[in-house]
Short mmCIF file of C-alpha atoms in Angstrom, two decimals:
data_model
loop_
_atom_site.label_atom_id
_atom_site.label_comp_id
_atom_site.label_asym_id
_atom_site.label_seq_id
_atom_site.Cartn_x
_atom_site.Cartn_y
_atom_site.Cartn_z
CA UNK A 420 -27.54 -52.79 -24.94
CA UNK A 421 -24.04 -53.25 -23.72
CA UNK A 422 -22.64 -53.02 -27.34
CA UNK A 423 -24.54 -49.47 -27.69
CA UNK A 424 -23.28 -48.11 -24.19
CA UNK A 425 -19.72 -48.67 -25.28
CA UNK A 426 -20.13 -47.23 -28.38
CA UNK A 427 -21.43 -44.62 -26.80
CA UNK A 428 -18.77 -44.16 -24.26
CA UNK A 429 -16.18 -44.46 -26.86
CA UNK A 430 -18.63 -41.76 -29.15
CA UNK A 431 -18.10 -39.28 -25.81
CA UNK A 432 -14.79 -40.12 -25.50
CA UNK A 433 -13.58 -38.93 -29.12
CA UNK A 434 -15.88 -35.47 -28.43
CA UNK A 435 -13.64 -34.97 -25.57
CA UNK A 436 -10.38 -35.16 -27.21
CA UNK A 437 -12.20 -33.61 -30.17
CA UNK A 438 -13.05 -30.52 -27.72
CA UNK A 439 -9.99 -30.79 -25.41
CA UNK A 440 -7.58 -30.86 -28.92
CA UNK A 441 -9.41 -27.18 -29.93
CA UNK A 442 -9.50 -25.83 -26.87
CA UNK A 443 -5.60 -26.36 -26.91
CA UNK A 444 -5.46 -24.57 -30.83
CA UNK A 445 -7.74 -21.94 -29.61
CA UNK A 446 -4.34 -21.43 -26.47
CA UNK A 447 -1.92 -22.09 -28.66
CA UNK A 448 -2.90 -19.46 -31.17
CA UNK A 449 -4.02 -16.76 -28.35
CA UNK A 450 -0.45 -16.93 -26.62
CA UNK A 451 1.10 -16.04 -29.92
CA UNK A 452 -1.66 -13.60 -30.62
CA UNK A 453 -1.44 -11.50 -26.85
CA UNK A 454 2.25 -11.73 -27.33
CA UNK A 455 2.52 -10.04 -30.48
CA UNK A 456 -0.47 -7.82 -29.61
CA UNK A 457 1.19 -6.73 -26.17
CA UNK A 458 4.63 -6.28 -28.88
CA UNK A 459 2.47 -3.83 -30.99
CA UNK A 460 0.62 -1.81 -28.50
CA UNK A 461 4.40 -0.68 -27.15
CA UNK A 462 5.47 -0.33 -30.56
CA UNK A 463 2.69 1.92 -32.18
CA UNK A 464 2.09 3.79 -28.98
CA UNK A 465 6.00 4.71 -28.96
CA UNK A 466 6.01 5.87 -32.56
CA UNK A 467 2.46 8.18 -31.79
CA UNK A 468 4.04 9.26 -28.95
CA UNK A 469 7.51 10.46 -30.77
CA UNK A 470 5.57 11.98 -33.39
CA UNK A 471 3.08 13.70 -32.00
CA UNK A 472 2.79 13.79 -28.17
CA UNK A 473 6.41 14.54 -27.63
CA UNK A 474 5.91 17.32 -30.07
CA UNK A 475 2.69 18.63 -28.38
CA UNK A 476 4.27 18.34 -25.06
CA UNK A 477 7.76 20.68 -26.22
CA UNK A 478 5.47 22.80 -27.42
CA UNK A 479 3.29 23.66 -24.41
CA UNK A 480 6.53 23.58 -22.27
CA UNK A 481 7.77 26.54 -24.81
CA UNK A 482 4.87 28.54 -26.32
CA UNK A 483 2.46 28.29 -23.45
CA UNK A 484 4.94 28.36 -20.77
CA UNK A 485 3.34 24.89 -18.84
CA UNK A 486 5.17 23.62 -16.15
CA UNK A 487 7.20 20.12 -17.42
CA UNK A 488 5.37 17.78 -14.77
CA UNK A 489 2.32 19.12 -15.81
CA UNK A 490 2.89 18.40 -18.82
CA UNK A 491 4.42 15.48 -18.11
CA UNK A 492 0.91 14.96 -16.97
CA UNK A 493 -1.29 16.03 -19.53
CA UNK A 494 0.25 13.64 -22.10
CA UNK A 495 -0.67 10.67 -19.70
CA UNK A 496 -3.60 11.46 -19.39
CA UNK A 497 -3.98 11.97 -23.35
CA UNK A 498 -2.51 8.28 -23.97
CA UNK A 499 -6.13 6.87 -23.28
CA UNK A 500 -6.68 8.43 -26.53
CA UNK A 501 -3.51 6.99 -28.16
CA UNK A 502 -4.49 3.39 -27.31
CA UNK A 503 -7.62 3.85 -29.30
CA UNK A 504 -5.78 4.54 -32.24
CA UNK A 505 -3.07 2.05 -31.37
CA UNK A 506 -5.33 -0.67 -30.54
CA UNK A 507 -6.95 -1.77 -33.82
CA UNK A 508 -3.52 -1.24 -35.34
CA UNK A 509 -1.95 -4.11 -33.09
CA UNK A 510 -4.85 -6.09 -33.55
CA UNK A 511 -4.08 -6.03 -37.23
CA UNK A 512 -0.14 -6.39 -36.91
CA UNK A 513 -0.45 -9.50 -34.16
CA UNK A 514 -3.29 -11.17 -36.44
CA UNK A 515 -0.99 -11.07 -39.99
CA UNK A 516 2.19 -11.86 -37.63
CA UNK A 517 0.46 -15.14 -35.98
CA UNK A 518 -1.28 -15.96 -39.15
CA UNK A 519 1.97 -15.89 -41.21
CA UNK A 520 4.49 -17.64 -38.76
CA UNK A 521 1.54 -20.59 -38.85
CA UNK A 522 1.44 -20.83 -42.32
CA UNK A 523 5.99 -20.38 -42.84
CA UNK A 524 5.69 -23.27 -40.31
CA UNK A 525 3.16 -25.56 -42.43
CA UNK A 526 1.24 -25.56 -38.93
CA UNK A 527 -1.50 -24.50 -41.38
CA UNK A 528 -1.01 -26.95 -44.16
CA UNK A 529 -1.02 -29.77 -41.27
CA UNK A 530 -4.18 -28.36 -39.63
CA UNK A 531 -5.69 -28.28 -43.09
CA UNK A 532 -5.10 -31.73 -43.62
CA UNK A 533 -6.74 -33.23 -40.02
CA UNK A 534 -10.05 -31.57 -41.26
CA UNK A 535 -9.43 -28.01 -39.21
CA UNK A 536 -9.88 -25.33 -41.92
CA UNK A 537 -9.12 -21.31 -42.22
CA UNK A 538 -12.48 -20.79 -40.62
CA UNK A 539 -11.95 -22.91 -37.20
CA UNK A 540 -8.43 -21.67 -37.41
CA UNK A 541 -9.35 -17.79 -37.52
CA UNK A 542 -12.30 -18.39 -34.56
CA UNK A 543 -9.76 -17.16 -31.95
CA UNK A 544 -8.68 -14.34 -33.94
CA UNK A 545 -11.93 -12.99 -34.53
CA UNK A 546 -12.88 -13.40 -30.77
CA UNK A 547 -9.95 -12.18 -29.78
CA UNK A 548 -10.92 -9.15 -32.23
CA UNK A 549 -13.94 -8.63 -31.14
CA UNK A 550 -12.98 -8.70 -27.60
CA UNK A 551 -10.50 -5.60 -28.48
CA UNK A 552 -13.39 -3.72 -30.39
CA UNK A 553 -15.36 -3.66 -27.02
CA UNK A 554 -11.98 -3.07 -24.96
CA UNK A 555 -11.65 -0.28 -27.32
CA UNK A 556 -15.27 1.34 -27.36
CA UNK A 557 -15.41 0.73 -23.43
CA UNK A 558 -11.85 3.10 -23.18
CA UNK A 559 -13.50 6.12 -25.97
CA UNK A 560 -16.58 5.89 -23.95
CA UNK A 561 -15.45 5.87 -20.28
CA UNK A 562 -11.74 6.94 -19.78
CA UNK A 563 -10.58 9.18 -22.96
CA UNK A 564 -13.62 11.75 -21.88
CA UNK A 565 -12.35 11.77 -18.15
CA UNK A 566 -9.15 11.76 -19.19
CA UNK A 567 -9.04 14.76 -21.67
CA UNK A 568 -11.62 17.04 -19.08
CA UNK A 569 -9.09 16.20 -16.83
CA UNK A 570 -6.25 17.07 -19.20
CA UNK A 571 -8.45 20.55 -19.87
CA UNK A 572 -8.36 21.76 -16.26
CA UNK A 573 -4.86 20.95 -15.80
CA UNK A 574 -4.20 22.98 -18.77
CA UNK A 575 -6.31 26.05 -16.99
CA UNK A 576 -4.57 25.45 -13.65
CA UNK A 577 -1.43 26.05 -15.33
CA UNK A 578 -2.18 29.11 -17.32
CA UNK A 579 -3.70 30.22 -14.31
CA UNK A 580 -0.46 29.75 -11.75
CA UNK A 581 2.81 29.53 -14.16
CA UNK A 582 2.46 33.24 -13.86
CA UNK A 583 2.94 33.72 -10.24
CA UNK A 584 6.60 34.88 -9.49
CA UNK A 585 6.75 33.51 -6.28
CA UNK A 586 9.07 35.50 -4.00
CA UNK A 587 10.22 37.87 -7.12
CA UNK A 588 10.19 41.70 -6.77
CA UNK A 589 9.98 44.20 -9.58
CA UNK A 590 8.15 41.46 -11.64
CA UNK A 591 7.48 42.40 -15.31
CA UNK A 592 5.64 39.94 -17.93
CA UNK A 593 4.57 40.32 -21.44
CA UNK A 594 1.89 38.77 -23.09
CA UNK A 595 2.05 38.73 -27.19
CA UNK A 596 -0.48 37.54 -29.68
CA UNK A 597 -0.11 35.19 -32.56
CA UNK A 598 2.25 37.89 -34.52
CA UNK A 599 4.05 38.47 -31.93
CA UNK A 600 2.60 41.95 -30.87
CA UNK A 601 2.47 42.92 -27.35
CA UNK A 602 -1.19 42.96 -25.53
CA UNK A 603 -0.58 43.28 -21.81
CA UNK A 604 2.53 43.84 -19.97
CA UNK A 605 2.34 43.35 -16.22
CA UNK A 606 4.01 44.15 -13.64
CA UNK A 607 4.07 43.20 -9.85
CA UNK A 608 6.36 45.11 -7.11
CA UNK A 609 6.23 41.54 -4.49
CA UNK A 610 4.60 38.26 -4.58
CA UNK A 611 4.68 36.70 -1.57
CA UNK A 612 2.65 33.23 -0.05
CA UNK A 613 0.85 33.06 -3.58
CA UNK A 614 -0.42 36.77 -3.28
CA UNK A 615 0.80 39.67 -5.97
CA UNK A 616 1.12 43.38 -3.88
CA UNK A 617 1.48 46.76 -6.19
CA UNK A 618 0.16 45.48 -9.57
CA UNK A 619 0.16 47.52 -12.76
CA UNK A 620 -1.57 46.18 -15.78
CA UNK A 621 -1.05 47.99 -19.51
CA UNK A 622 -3.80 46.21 -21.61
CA UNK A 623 -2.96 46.88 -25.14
CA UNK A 624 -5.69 43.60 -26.61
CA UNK A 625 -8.31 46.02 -27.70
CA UNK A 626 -7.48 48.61 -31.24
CA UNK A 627 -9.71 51.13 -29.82
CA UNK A 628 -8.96 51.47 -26.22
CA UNK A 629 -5.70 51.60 -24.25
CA UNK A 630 -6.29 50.56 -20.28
CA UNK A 631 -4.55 50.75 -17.30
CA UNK A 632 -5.24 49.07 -14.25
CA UNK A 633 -3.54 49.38 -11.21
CA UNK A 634 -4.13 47.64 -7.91
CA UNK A 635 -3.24 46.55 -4.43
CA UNK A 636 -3.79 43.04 -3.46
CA UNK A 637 -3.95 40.77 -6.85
CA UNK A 638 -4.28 36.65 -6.54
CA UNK A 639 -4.80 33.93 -9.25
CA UNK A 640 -8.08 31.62 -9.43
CA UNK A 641 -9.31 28.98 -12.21
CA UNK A 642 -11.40 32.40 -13.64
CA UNK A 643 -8.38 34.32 -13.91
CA UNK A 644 -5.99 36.97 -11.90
CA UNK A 645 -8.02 38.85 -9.25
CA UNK A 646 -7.10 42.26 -8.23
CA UNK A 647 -8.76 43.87 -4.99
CA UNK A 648 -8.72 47.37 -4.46
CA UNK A 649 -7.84 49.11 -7.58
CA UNK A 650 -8.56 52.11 -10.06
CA UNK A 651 -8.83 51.31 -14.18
CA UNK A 652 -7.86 54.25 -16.60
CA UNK A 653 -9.53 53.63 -20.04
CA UNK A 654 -8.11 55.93 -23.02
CA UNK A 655 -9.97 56.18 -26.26
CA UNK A 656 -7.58 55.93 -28.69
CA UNK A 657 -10.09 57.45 -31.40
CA UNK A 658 -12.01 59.97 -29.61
CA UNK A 659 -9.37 60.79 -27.00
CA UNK A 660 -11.83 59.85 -23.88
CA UNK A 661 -10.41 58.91 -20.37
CA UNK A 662 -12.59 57.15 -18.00
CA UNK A 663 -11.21 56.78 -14.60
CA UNK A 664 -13.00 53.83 -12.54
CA UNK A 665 -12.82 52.32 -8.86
CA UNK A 666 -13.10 49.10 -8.24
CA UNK A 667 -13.05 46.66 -5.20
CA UNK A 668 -12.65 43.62 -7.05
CA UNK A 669 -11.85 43.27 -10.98
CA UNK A 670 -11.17 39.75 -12.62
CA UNK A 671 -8.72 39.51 -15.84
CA UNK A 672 -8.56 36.32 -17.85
CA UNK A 673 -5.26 36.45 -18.53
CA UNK A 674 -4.17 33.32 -20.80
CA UNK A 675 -7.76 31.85 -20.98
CA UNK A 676 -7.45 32.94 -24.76
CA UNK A 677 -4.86 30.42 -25.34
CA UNK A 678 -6.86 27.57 -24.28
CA UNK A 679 -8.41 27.04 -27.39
CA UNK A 680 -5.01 26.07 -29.08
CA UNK A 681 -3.17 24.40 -26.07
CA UNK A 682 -6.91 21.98 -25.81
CA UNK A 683 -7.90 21.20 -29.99
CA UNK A 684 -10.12 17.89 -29.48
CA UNK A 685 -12.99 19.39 -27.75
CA UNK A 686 -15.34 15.78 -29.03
CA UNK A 687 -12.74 14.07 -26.93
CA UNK A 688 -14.30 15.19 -23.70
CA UNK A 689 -17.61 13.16 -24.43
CA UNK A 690 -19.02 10.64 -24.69
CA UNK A 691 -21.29 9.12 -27.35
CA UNK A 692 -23.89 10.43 -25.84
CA UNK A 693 -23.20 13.60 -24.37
CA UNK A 694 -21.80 14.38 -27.66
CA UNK A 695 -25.09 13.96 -29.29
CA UNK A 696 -26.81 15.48 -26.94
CA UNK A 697 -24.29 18.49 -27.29
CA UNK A 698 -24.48 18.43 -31.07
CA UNK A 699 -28.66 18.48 -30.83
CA UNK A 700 -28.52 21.25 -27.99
CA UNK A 701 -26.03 23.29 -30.11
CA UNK A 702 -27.55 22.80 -33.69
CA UNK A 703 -29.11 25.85 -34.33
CA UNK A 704 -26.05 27.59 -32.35
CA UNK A 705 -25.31 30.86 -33.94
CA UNK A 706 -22.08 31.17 -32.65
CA UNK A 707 -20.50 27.51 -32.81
CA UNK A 708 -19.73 27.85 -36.75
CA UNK A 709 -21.09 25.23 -39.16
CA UNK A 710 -17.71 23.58 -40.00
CA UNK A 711 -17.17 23.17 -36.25
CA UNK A 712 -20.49 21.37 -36.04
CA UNK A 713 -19.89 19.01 -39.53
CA UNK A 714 -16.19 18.47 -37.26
CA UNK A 715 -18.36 17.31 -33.93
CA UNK A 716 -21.00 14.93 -36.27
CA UNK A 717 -18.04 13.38 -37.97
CA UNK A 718 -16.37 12.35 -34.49
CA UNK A 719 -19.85 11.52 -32.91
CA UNK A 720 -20.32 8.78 -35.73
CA UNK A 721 -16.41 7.57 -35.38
CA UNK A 722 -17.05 7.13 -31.36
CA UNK A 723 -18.74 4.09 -33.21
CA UNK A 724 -16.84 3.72 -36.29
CA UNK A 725 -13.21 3.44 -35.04
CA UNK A 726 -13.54 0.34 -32.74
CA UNK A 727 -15.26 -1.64 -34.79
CA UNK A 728 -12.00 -1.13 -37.45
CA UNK A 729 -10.45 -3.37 -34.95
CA UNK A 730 -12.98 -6.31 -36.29
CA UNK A 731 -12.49 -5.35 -39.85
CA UNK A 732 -8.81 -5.26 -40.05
CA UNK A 733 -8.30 -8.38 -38.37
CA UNK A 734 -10.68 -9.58 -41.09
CA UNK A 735 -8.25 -8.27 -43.98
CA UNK A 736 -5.62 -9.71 -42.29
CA UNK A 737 -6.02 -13.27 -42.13
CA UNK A 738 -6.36 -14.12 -45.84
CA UNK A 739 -3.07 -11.56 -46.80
CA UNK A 740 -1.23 -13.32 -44.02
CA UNK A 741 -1.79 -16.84 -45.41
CA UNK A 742 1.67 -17.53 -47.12
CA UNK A 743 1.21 -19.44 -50.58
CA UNK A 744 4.00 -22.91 -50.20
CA UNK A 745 6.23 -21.13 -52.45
CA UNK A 746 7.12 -18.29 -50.45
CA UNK A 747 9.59 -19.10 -47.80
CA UNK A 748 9.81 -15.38 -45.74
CA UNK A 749 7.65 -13.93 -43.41
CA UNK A 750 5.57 -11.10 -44.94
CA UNK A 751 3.58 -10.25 -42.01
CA UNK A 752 5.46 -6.92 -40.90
CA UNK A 753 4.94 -5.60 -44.42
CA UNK A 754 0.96 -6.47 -45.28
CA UNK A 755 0.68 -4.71 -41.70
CA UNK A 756 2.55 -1.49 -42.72
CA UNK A 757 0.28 -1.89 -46.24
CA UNK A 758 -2.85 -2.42 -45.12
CA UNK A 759 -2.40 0.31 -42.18
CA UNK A 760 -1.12 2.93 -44.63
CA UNK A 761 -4.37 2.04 -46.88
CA UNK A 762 -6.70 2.03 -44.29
CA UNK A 763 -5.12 5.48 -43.09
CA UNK A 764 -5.49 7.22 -46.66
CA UNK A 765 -8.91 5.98 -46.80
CA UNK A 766 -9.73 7.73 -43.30
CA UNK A 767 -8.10 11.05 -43.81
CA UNK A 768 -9.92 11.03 -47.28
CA UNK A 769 -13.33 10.32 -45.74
CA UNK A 770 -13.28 12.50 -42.74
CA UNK A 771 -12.14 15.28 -45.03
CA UNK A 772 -15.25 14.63 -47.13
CA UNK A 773 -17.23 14.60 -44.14
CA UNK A 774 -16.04 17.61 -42.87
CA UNK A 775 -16.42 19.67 -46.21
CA UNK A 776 -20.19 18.73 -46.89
CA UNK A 777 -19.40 16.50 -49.80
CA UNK A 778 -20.67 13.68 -47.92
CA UNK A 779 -22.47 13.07 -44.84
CA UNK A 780 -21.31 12.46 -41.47
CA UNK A 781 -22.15 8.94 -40.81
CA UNK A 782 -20.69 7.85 -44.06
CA UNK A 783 -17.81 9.69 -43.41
CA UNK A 784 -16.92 7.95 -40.24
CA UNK A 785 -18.56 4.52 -41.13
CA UNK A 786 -16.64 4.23 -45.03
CA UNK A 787 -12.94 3.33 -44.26
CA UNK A 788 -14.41 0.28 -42.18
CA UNK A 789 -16.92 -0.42 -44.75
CA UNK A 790 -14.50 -0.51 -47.34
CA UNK A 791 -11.80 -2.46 -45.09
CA UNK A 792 -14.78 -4.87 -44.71
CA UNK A 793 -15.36 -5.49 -47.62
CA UNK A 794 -12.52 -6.36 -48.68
CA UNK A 795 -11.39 -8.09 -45.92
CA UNK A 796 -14.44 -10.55 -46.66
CA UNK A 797 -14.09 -11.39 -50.20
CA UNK A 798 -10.20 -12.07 -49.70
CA UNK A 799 -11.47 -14.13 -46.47
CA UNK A 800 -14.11 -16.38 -48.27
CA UNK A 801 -11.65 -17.04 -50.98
CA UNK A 802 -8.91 -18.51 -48.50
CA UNK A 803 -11.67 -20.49 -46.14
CA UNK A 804 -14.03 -22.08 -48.36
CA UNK A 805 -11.51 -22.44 -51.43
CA UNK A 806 -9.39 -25.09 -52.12
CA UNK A 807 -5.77 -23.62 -52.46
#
């Protein structure tokens, strides 16, 4: 009896090295894993941000006349949506950078040969993957919707007041159309504590009709400008017609046209399942055309689609960053680059099939990770339960 309790103490004893010795792997390869991750996040969200934010944000400074701290503003609150583009990318980048510097250091070769294979090895990694997939799903669900409404209204507010010449007399402005050809031209005598005094208004934005509006009192609101007190001469330009009307309170949209260019991603301001619900409320929709609503299937499928690609390249990753003995240099920056730039030509690919008809929706969103997948798990089963 004594013999088997001390066998069985010493039996417990080796399970709690056993467990205490992986618990420290599974540390030791998170720490390098966060590092790099943290590394790539800055990284990927910096080069998004130079490309395309930084552009976006010159470019509503200049064409739409947005105030730079609102702005400034508008591209935080669109970097919700940059981190779920960014995120599966650093996934990928700190799983091939970790997995690589353990195999250049034979850390790899030496776990191999104390019994602790590729697939107890890559246990953190995928946790640590599948962690970010829900991190990332959590963000596209919760904050990127809030965030881009958000981003919408500032966008109104500031079409609404840029236009306000606080404190200016003899104010003239000209609003132009894509082509550059003139559709209003205003012009205020005073604006003082936010209100407009003496307004003229030469609407030009309809072929057939030339008006005029002219008005006392004018102020700005989220619907548009707001003239009280005021008379509106219409001119047919074809049958020669003027209409002369009176009016105690007239509202003109000015610069509500230009929303639809300044805000693009409309799908970004739902949910999963608002956006279905949206998509089902709007399906027979005469007016929302049918390319638009291909468009708003394809995103409602990658609402699902693009976190799990956090899962799936981390999958790809581990077997390309295994470094065979011979090589001696770390590869992991460039299988990263690779495998982004595939998965990336696989995605535009798809989504353009998706959003042509030539295949559906689902598959169009769901096929880069399927594909990623798959070949993520072949390469994967060849490295962990091969002899190399």
């Amino acid at each position: 009896m004594n013999v088997k309790s001390k066998d069985f103490q010493k039996y417990f004893r080796f399970l709690k090295i056993k467990a205490a010795s992986i618990s420290m792997l599974d540390k030791y390869i998170l720490k390098q894993l966060i590092e790099v991750f943290v590394l790539g996040v800055i990284i990927f969200t910096s080069i998004i941000f130079a490309s395309e934010t930084f552009t976006q944000l010159i470019k509503q400074i200049t064409q739409f006349g947005i105030p730079f701290n609102i702005a400034i503003m508008m591209v935080v609150l669109n970097l919700p949506q940059v981190f779920v583009m960014t995120i599966p990318i650093s996934t990928l980048f700190a799983t091939v950078m970790t997995v690589n510097k353990l195999s250049l250091n034979s850390e790899i070769t030496v776990l191999r040969a104390c019994g602790i294979g590729i697939a107890r090895i890559a246990k953190p990694i995928f946790a640590f993957a599948i962690l970010m997939t829900v991190v990332s799903f959590l963000i596209n669900e919760f904050i990127v919707p809030a965030a881009s409404t958000q981003a919408k209204y500032l966008a109104i507010y500031s079409l609404q007041k840029k236009h306000v010449p606080e404190g200016r007399m003899n104010y003239t402005l000209n609003e132009t159309d894509k082509d550059g050809k003139l559709k209003r031209l205003f012009y205020v005598q005073k604006c003082e504590d936010k209100t407009l005094n003496n307004i003229t208004v030469l609407d030009l934005s309809n072929d057939n009709t030339v008006q005029i509006i002219q008005a006392k009192v004018g102020k700005t609101a989220d619907s548009g400008w707001i003239f009280d007190g005021g008379v509106m001469y219409t001119l047919s330009t074809t049958e020669k017609v003027l209409n002369t009307t009176l009016f105690e309170r007239s509202n003109i949209n000015f610069g509500i046209d230009k929303l639809d260019s300044l805000v693009k991603d409309e799908a970004s301001q739902y949910n999963f399942f608002r956006l279905m619900k949206f998509i089902h409320k709007n399906k027979k929709n005469p007016n929302i055309l049918e390319k638009l609503k291909l468009e708003l299937q394809v995103q409602l499928y990658d609402k699902l689609a693009l976190p799990v690609t956090t899962f799936a390249l981390a999958l790809v990753g581990i077997p390309l960053a295994i470094t065979p003995p011979r090589v001696r240099y770390n590869r992991g920056f460039l299988f990263s680059v690779m495998i982004i730039f595939v998965y990336y030509v696989i995605r535009a690919f798809s989504l353009n099939l998706g959003e042509t008809k030539a295949i559906s929706p689902f598959l169009a969103a769901w096929l880069p990770v399927i594909s990623i997948a798959i070949i993520g798990w072949i390469l994967y089963r060849r490295k962990a339960y091969t002899i190399t």
